[in-house]
JSON list of C-alpha atoms in Angstrom, two decimals:
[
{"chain": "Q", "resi": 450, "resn": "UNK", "atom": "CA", "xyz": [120.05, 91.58, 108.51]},
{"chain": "Q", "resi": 451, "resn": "UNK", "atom": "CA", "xyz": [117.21, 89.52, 106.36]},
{"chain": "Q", "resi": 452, "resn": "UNK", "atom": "CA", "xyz": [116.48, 87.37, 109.49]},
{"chain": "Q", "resi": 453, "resn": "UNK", "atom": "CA", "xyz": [116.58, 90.28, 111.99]},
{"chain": "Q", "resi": 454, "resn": "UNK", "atom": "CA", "xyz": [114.16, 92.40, 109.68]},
{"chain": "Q", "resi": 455, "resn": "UNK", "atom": "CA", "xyz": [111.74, 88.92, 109.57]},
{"chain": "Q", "resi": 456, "resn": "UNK", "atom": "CA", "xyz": [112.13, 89.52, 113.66]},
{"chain": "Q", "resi": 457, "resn": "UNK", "atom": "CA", "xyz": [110.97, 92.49, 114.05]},
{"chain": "Q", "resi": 458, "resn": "UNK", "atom": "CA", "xyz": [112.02, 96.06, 114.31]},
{"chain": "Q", "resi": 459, "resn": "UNK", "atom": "CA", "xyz": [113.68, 95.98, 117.68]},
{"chain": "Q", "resi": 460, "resn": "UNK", "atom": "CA", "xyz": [115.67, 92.72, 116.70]},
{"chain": "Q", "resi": 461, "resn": "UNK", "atom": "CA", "xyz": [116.78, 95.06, 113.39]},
{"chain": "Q", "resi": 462, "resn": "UNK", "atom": "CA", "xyz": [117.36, 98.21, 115.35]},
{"chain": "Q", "resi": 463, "resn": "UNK", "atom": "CA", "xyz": [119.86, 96.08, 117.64]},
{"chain": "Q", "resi": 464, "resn": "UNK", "atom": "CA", "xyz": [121.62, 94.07, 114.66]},
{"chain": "Q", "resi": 465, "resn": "UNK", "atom": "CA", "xyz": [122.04, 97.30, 112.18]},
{"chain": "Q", "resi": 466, "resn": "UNK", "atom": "CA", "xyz": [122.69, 100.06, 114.49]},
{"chain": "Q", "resi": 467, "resn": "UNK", "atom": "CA", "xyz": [120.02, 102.30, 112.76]},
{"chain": "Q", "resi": 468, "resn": "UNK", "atom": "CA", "xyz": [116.64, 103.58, 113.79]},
{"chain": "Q", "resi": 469, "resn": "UNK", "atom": "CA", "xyz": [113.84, 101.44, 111.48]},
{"chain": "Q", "resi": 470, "resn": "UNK", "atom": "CA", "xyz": [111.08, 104.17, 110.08]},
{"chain": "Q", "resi": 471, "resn": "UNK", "atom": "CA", "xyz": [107.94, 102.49, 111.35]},
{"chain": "Q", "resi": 472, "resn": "UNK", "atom": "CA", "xyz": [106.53, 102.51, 107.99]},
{"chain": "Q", "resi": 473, "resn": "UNK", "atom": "CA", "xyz": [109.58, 99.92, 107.08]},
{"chain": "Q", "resi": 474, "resn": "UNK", "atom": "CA", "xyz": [109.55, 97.42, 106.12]},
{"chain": "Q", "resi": 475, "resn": "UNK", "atom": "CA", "xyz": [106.16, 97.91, 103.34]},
{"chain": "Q", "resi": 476, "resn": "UNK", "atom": "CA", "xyz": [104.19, 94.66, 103.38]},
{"chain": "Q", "resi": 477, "resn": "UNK", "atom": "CA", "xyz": [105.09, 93.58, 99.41]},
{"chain": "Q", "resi": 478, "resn": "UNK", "atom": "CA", "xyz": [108.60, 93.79, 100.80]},
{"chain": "Q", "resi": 479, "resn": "UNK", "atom": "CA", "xyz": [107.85, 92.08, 104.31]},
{"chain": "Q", "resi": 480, "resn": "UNK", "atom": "CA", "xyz": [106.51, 88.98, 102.57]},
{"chain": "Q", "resi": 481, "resn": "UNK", "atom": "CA", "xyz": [109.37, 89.17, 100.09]},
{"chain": "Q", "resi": 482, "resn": "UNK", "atom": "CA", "xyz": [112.28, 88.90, 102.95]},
{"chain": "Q", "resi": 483, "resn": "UNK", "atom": "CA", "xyz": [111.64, 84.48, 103.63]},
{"chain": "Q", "resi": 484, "resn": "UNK", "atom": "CA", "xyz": [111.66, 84.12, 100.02]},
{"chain": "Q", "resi": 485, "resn": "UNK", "atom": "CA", "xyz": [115.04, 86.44, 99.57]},
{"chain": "Q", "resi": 486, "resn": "UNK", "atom": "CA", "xyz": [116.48, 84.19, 103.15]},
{"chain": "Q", "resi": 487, "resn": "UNK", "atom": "CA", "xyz": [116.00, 80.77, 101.48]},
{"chain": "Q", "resi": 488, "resn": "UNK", "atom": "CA", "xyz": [117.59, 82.08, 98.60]},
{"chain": "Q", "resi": 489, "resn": "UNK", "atom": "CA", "xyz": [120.76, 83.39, 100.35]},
{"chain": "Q", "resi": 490, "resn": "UNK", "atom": "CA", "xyz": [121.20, 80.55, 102.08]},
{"chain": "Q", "resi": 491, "resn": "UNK", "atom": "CA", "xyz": [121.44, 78.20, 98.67]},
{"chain": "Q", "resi": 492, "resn": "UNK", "atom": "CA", "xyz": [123.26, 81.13, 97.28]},
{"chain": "Q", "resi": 493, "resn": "UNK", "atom": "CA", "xyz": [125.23, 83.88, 99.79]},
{"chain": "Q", "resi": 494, "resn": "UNK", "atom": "CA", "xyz": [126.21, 85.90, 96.95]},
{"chain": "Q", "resi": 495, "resn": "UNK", "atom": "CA", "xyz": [122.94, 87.14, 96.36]},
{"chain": "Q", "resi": 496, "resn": "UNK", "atom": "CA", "xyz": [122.95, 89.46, 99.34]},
{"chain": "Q", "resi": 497, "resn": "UNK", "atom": "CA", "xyz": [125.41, 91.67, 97.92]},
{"chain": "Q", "resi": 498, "resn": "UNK", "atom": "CA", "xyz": [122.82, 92.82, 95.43]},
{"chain": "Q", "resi": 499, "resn": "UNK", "atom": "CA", "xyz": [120.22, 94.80, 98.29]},
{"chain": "Q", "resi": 500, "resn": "UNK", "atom": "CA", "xyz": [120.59, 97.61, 100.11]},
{"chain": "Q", "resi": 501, "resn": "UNK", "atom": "CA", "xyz": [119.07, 99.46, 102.75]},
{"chain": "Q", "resi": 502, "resn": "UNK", "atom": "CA", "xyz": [118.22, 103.39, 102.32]},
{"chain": "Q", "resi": 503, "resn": "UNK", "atom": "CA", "xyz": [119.06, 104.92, 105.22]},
{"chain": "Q", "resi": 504, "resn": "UNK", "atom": "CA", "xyz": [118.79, 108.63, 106.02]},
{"chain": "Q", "resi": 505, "resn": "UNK", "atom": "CA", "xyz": [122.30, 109.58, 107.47]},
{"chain": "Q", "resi": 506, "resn": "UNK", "atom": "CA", "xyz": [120.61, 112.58, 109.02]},
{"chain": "Q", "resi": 507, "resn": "UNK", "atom": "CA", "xyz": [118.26, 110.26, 111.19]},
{"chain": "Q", "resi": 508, "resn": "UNK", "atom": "CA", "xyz": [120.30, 107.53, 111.21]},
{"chain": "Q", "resi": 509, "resn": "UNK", "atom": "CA", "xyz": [116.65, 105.28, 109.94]},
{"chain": "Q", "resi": 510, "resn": "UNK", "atom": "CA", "xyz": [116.11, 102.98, 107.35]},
{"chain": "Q", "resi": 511, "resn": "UNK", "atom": "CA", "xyz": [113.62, 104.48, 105.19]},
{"chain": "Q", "resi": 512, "resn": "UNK", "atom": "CA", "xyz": [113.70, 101.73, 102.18]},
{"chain": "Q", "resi": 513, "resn": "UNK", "atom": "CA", "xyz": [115.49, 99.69, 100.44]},
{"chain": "Q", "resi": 514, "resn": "UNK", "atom": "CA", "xyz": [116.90, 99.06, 97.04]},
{"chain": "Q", "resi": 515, "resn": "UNK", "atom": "CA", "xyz": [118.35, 96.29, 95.44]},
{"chain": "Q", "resi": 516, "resn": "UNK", "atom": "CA", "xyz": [118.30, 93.46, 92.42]},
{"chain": "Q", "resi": 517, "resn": "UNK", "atom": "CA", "xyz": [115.32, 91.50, 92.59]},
{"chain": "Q", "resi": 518, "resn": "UNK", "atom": "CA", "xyz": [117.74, 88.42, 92.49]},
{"chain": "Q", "resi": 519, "resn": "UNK", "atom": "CA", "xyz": [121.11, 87.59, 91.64]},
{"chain": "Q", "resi": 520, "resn": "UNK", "atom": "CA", "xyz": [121.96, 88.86, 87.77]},
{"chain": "Q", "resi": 521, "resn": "UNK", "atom": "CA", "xyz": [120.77, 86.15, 85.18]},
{"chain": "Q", "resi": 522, "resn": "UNK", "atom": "CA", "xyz": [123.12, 84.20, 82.79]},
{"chain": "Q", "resi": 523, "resn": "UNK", "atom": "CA", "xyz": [123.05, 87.01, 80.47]},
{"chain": "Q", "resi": 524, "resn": "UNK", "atom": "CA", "xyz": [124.00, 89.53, 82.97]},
{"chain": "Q", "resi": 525, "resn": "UNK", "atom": "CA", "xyz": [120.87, 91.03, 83.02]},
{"chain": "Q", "resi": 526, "resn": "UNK", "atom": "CA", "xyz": [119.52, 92.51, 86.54]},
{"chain": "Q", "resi": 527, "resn": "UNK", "atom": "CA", "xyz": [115.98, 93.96, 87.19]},
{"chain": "Q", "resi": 528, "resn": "UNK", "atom": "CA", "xyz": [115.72, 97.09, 90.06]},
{"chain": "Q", "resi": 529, "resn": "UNK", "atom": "CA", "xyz": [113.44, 97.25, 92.18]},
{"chain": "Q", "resi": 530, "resn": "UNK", "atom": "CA", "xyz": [112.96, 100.01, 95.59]},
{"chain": "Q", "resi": 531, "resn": "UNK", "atom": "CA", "xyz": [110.85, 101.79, 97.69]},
{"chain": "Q", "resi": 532, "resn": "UNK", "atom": "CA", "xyz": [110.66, 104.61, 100.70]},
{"chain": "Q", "resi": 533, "resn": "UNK", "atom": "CA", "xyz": [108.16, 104.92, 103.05]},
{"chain": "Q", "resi": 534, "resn": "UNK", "atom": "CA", "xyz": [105.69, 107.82, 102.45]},
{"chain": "Q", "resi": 535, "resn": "UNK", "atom": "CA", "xyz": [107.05, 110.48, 104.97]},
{"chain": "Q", "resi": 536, "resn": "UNK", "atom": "CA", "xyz": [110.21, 110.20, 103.00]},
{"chain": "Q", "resi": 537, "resn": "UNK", "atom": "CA", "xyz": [108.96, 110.07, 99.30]},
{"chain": "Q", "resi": 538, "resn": "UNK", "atom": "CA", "xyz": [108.82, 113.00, 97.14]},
{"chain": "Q", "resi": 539, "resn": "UNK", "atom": "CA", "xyz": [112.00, 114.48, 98.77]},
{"chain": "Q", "resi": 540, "resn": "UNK", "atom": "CA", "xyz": [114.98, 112.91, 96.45]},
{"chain": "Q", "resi": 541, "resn": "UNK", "atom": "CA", "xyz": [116.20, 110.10, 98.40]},
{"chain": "Q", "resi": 542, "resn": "UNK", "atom": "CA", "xyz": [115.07, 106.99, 96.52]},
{"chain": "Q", "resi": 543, "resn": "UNK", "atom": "CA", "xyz": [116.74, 109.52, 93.23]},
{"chain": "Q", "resi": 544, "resn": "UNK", "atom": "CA", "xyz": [119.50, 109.52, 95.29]},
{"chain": "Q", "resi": 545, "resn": "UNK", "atom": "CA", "xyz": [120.00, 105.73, 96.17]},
{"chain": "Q", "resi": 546, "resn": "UNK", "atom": "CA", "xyz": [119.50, 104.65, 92.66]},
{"chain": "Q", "resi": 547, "resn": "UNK", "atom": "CA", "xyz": [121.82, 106.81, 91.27]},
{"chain": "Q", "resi": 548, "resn": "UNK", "atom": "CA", "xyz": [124.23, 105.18, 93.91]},
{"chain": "Q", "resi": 549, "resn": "UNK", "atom": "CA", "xyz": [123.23, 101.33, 93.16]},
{"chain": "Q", "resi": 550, "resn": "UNK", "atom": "CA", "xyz": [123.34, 101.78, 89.20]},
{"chain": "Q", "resi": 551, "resn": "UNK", "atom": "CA", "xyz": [126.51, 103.15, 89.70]},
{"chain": "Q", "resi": 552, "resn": "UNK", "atom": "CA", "xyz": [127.29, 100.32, 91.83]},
{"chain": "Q", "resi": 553, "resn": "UNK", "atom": "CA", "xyz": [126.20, 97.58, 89.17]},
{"chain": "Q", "resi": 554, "resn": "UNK", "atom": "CA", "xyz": [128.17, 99.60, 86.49]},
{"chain": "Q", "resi": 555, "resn": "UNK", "atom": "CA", "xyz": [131.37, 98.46, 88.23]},
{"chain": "Q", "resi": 556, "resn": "UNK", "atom": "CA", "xyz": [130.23, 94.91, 88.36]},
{"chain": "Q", "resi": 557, "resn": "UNK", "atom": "CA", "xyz": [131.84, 93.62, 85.32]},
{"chain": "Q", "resi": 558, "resn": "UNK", "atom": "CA", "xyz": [128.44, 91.03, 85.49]},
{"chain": "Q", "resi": 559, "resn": "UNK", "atom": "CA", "xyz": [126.31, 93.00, 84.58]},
{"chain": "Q", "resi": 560, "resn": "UNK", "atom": "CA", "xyz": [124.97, 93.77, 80.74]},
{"chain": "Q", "resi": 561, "resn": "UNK", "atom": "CA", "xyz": [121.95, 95.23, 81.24]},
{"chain": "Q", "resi": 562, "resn": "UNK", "atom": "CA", "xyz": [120.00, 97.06, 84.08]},
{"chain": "Q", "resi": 563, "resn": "UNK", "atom": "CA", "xyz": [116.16, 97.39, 83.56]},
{"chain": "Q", "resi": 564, "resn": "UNK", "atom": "CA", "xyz": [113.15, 98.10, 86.34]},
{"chain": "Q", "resi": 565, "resn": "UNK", "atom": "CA", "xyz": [109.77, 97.95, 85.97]},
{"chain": "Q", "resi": 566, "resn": "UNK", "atom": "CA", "xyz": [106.96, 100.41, 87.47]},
{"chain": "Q", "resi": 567, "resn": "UNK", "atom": "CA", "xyz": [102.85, 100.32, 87.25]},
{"chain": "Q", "resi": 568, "resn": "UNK", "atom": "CA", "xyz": [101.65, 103.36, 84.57]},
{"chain": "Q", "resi": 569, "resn": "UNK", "atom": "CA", "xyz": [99.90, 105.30, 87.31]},
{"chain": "Q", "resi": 570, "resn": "UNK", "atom": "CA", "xyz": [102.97, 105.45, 89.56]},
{"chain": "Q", "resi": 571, "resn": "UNK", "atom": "CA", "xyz": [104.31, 108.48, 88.65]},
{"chain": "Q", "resi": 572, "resn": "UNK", "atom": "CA", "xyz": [106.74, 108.92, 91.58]},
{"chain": "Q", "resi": 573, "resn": "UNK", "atom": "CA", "xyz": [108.74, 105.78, 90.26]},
{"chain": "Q", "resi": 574, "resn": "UNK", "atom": "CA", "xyz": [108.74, 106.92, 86.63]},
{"chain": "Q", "resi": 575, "resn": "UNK", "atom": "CA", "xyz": [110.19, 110.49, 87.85]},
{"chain": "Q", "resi": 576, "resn": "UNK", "atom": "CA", "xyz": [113.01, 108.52, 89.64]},
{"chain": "Q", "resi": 577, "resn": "UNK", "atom": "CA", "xyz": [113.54, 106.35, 86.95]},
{"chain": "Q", "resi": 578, "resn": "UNK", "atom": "CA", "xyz": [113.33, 109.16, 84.25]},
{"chain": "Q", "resi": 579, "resn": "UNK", "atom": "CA", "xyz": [115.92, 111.43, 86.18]},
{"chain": "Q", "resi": 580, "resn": "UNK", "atom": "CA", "xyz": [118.21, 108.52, 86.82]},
{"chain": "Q", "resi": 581, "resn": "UNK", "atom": "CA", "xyz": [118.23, 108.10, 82.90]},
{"chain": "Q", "resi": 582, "resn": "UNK", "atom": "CA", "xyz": [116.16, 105.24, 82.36]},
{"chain": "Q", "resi": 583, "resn": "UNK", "atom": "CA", "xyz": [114.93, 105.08, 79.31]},
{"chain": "Q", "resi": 584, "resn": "UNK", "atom": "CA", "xyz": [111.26, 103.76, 78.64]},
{"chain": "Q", "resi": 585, "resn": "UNK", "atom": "CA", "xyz": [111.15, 100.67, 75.94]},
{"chain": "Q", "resi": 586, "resn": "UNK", "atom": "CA", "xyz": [107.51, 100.64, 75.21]},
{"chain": "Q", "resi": 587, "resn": "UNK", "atom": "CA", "xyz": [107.42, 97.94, 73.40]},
{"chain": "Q", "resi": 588, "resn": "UNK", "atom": "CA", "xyz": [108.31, 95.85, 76.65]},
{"chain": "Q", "resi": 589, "resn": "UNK", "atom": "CA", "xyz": [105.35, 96.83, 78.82]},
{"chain": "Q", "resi": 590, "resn": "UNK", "atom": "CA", "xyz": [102.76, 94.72, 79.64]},
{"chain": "Q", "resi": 591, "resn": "UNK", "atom": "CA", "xyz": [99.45, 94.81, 81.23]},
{"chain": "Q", "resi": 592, "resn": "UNK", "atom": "CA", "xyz": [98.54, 93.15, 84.53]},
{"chain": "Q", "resi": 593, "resn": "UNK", "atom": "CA", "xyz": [94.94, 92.92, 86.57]},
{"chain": "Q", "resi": 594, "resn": "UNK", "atom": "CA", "xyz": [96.64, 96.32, 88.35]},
{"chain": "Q", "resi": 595, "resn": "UNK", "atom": "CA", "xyz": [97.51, 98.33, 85.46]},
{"chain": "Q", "resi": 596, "resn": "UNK", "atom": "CA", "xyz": [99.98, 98.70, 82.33]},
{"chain": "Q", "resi": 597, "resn": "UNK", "atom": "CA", "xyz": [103.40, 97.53, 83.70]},
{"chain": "Q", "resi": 598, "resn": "UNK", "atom": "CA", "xyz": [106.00, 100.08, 81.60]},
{"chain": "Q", "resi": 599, "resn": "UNK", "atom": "CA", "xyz": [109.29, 98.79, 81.30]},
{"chain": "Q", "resi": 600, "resn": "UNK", "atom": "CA", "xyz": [112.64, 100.96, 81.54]},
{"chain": "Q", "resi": 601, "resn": "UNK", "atom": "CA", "xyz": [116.11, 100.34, 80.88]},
{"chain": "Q", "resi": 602, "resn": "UNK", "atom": "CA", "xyz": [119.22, 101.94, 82.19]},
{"chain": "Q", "resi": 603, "resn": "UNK", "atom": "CA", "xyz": [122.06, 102.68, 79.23]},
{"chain": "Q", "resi": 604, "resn": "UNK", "atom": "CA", "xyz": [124.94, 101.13, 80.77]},
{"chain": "Q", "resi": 605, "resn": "UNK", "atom": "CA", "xyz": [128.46, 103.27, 79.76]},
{"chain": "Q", "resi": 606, "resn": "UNK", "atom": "CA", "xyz": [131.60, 101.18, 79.69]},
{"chain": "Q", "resi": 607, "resn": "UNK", "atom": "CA", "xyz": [134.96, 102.32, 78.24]}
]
């Protein structure tokens, strides 16, 4: 799937069976995929941690969601996503986090689940905020594009 989305949209369309919004892939993510390839092929089990959103109703790829990497030694995993604008502000990327945190929570990996999202994104916070993410302040940082606030997802295990 990583090489066919480097392709090209029709090479995608034909290897995943699902119309590709043409907003998809977004360029941070585009120039993201050879890095993420190189990796996989060192590594395969670090494709199990990415997903594609796709909107069943459409049958498209809208986004895509996944661990920005393979969990560290500590178990630690960092989120990251994103939706192409006709399909933001309607619930889906809510949606497919709630699905992938559940996800991790069966992976007995994983210790801690934390994202990251720029101060002035306020879309992202609102998905992180009603997926229960839980803002450490004392964790942000600030970069030459803004304050960097740093959330963590309370992981429940019995």
């Amino acid at each position: 799937m990583i090489q066919a989305t480097i392709n090209g949209t029709e090479a995608l369309e034909k290897t995943s069976g699902y119309h590709v919004s043409p907003d998809w892939p977004g360029i941070d993510f585009f120039f993201y995929l050879p890095y993420v390839l190189e990796n996989v092929k060192k590594n395969d089990r670090m494709i199990k941690w990415t997903r594609l959103v796709v909107l069943k109703e459409e049958n498209k790829i809208i986004g895509e969601i996944g661990g920005q990497g393979n969990p560290d030694e500590t178990g630690e995993i960092e989120i990251g996503y994103s939706i192409v604008p006709d399909y933001q502000n309607k619930g889906y990327m809510s949606e497919a986090l709630m699905g992938m945190v559940a996800w991790l929570e069966e992976q007995s990996v994983i210790r801690r689940i934390f994202a990251r999202s720029y101060e002035q994104n306020i879309a992202s916070i609102q998905v992180l905020k009603h997926n229960h993410f839980v803002h450490i302040k004392e964790k942000d940082t600030e970069e030459k594009q803004g304050r960097v606030m740093m959330w963590e997802y309370p992981i429940k295990r019995t």
